[in-house]
Coordinates of N, CA and C in Angstrom, one line a residue:
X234 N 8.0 -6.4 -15.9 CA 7.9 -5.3 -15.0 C 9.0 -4.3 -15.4
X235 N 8.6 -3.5 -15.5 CA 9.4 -2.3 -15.8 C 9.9 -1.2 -14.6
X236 N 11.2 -1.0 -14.6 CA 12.1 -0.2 -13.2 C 11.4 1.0 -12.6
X237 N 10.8 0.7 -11.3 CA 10.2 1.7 -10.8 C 11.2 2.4 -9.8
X238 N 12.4 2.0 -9.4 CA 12.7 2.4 -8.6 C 13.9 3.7 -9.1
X239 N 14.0 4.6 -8.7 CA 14.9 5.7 -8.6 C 15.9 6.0 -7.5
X240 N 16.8 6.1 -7.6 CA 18.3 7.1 -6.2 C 17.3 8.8 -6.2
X241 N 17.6 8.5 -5.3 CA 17.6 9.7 -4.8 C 18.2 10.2 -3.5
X242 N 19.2 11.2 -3.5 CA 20.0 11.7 -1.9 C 19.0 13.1 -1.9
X243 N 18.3 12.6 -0.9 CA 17.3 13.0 0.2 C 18.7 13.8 1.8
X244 N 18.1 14.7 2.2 CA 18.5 14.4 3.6 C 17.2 14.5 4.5
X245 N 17.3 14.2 5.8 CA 16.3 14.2 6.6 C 15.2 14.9 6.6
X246 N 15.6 16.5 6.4 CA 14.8 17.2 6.7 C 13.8 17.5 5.1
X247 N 14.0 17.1 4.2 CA 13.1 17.7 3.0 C 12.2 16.7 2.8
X248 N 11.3 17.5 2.0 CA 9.8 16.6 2.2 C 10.3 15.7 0.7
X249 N 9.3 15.0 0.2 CA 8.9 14.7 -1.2 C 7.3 15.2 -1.4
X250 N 7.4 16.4 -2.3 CA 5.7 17.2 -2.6 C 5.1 15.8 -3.8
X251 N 5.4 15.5 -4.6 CA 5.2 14.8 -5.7 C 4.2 13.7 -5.2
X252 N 3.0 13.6 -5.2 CA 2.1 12.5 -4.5 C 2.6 11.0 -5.7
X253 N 3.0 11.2 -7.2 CA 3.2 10.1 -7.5 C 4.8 9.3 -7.1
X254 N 5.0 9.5 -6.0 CA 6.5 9.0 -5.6 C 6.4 8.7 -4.1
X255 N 6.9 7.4 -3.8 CA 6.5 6.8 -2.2 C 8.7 6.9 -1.8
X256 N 9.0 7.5 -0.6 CA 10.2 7.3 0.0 C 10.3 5.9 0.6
X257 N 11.5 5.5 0.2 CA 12.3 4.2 1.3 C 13.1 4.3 1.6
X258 N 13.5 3.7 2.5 CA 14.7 3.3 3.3 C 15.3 2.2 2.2
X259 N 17.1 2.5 2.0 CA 17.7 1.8 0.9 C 17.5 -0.1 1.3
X260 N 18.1 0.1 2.5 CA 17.4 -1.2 3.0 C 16.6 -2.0 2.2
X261 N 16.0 -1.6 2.3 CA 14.4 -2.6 1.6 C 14.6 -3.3 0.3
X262 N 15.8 -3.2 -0.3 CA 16.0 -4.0 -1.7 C 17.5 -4.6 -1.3
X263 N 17.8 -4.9 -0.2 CA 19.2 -5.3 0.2 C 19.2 -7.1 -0.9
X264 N 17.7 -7.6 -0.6 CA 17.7 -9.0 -1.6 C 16.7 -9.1 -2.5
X265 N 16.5 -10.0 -3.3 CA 15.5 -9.8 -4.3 C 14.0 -10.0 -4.0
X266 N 13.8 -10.5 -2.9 CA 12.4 -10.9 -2.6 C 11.6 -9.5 -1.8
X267 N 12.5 -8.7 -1.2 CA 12.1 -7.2 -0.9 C 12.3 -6.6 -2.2
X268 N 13.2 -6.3 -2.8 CA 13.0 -5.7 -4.0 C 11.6 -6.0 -4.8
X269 N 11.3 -7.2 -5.0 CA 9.8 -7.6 -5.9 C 8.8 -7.0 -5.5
X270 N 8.7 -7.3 -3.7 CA 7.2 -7.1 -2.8 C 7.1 -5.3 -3.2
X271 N 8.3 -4.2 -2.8 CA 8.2 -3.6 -2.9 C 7.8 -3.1 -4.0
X272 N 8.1 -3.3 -5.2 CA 8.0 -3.1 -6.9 C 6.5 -3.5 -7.1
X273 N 6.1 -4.8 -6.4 CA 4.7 -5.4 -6.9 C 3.6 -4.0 -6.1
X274 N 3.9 -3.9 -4.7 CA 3.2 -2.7 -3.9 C 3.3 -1.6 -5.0
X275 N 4.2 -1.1 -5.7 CA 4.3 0.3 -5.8 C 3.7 0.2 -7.3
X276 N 3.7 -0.9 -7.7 CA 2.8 -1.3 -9.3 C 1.2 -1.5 -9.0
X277 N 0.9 -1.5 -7.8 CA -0.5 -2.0 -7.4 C -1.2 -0.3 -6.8
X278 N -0.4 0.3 -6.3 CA -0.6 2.0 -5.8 C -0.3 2.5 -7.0
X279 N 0.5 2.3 -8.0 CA 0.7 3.5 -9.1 C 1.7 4.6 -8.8
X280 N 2.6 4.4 -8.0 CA 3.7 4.9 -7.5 C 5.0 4.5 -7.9
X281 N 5.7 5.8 -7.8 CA 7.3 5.3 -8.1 C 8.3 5.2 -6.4
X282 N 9.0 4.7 -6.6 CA 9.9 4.5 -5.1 C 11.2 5.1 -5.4
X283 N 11.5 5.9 -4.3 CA 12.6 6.9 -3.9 C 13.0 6.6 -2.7
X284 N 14.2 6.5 -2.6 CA 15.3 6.0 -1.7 C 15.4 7.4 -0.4
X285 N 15.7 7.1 0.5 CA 16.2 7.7 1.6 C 15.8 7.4 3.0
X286 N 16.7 7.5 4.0 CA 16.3 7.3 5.3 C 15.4 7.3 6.2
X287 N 14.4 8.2 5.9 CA 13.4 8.7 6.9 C 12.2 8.1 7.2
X288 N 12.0 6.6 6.7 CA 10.7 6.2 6.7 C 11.4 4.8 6.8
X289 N 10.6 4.3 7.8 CA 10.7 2.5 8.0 C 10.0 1.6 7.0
X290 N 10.7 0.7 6.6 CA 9.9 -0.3 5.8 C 8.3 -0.5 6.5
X291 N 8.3 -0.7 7.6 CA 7.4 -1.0 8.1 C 6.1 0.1 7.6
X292 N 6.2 0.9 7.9 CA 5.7 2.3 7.7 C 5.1 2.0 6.2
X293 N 6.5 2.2 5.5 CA 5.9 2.5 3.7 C 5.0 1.2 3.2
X294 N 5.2 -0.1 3.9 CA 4.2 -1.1 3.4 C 2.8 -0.6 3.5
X295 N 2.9 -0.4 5.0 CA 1.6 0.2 5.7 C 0.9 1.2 4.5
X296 N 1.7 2.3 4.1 CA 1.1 3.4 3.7 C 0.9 2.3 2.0
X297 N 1.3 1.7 1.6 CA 1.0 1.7 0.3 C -0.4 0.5 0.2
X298 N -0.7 -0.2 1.2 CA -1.3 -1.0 1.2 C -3.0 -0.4 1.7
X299 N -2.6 1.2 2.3 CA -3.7 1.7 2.7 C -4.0 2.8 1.6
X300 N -3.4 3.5 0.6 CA -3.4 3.5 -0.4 C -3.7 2.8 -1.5
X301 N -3.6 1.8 -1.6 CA -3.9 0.8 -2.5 C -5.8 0.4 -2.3
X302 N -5.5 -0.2 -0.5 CA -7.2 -0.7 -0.5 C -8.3 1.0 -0.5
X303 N -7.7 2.3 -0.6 CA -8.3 3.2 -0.2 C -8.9 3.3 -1.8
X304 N -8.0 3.2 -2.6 CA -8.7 3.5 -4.4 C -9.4 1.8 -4.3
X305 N -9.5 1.1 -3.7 CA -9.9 -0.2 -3.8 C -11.9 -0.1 -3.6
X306 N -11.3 0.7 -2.7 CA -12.7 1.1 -2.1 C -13.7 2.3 -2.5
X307 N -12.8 3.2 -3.5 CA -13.4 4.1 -4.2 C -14.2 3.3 -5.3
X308 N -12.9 2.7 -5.9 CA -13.5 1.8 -7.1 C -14.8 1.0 -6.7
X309 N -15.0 0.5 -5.7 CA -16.2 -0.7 -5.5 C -17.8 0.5 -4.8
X310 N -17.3 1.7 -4.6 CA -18.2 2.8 -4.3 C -18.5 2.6 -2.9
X311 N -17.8 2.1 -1.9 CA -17.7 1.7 -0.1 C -18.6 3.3 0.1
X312 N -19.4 3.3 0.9 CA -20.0 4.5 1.2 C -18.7 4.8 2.5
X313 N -18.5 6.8 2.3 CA -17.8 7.4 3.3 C -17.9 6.5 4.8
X314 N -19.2 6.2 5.0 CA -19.2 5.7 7.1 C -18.6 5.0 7.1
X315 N -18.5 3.9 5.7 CA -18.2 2.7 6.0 C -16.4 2.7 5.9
X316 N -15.7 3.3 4.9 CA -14.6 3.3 3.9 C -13.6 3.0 5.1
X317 N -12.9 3.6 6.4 CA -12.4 3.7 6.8 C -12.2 2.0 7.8
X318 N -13.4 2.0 8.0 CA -13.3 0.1 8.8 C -12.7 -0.3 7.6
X319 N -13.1 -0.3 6.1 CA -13.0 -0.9 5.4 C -11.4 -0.8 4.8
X320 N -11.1 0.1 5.1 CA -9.7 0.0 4.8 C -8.9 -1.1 5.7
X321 N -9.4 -0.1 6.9 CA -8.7 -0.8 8.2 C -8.3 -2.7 8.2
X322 N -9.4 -2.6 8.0 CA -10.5 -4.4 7.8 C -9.3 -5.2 6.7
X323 N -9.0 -4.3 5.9 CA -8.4 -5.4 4.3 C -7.1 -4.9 4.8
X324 N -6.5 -3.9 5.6 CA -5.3 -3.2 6.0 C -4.3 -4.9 6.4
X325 N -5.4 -5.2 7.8 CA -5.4 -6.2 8.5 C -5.5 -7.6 8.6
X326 N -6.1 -7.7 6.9 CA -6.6 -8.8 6.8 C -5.7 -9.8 5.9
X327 N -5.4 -8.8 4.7 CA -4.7 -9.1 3.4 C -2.9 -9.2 3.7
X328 N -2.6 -10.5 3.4 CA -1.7 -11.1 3.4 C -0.6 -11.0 1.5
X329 N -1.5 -11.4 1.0 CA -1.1 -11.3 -0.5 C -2.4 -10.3 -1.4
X330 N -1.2 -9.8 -2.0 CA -2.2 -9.1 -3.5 C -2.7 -9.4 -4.3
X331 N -3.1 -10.6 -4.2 CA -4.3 -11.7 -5.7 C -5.5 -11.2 -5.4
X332 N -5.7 -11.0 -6.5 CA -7.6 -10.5 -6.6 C -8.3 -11.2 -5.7
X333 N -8.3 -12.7 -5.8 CA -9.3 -14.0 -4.8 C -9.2 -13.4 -3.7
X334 N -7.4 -13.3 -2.9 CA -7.6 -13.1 -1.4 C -8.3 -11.5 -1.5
X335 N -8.2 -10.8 -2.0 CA -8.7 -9.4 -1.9 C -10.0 -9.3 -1.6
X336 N -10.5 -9.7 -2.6 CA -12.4 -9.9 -2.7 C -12.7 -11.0 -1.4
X337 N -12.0 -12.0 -1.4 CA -12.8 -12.8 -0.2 C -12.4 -12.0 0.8
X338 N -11.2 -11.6 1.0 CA -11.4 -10.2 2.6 C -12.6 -9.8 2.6
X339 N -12.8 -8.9 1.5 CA -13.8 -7.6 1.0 C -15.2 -8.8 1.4
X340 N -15.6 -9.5 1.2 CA -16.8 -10.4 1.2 C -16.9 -10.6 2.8
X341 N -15.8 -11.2 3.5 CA -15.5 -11.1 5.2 C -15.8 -9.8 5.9
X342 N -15.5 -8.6 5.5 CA -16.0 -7.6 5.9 C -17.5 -7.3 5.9
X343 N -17.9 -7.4 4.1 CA -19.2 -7.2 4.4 C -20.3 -8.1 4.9
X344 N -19.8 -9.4 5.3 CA -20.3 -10.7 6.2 C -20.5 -9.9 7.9
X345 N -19.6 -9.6 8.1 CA -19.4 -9.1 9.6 C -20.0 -7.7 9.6
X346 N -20.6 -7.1 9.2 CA -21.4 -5.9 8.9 C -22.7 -6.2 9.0
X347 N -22.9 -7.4 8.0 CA -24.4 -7.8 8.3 C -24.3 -8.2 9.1
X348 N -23.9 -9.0 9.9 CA -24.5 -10.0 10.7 C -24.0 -9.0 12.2
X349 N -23.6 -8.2 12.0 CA -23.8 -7.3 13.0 C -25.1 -6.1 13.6
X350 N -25.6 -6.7 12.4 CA -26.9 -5.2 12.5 C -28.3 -6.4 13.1

């Protein structure tokens, strides 16, 4: 794996315009096992990670994971009505980033779809 992370001194108030770059909190790499998760997230979104205050770990998992299953879902051609459960669905469901647990989410969703109509 190659260094995705960058410094950057941010203050509060400025945005990041650059859609290929996700903000953190410095936090998040205090030990090596956040450092990876983080690095593995931002290698699975296609993003680089930039440091600063204004966003909760909690938050940037969130956004990279709904990111991630949103191109997930482009890729597999989820029709628009559906895309949004379907994010939600794998948002909620997905524990780890291995293809197996991915797709069997994705298989659990479209199980509960059918068997709803």
């Amino acid at each position: 794996m190659h260094n995705r992370f960058k410094d950057l001194a941010l203050s509060n108030n400025k945005q990041v315009d650059n859609e290929d770059w996700i903000v953190v909190v410095n936090n998040s790499t205090k030990n090596k096992h956040g450092k990876d998760r983080l690095e593995a997230l931002s290698i699975n979104t296609n993003k680089y990670i930039k440091y600063t205050m204004v966003v909760s770990e909690y938050d940037l998992i969130n956004y990279l994971k709904e990111q991630f299953f949103i191109d997930y879902a482009v890729k597999k051609k989820i029709p628009g009505s559906v895309e949004n459960l379907f994010v939600n669905y794998l948002i909620g469901t997905t524990r780890n980033f291995y293809k197996a647990a991915i797709e069997s989410n994705a298989d659990s969703f479209f199980g509960l779809i059918k068997n709803s109509r």
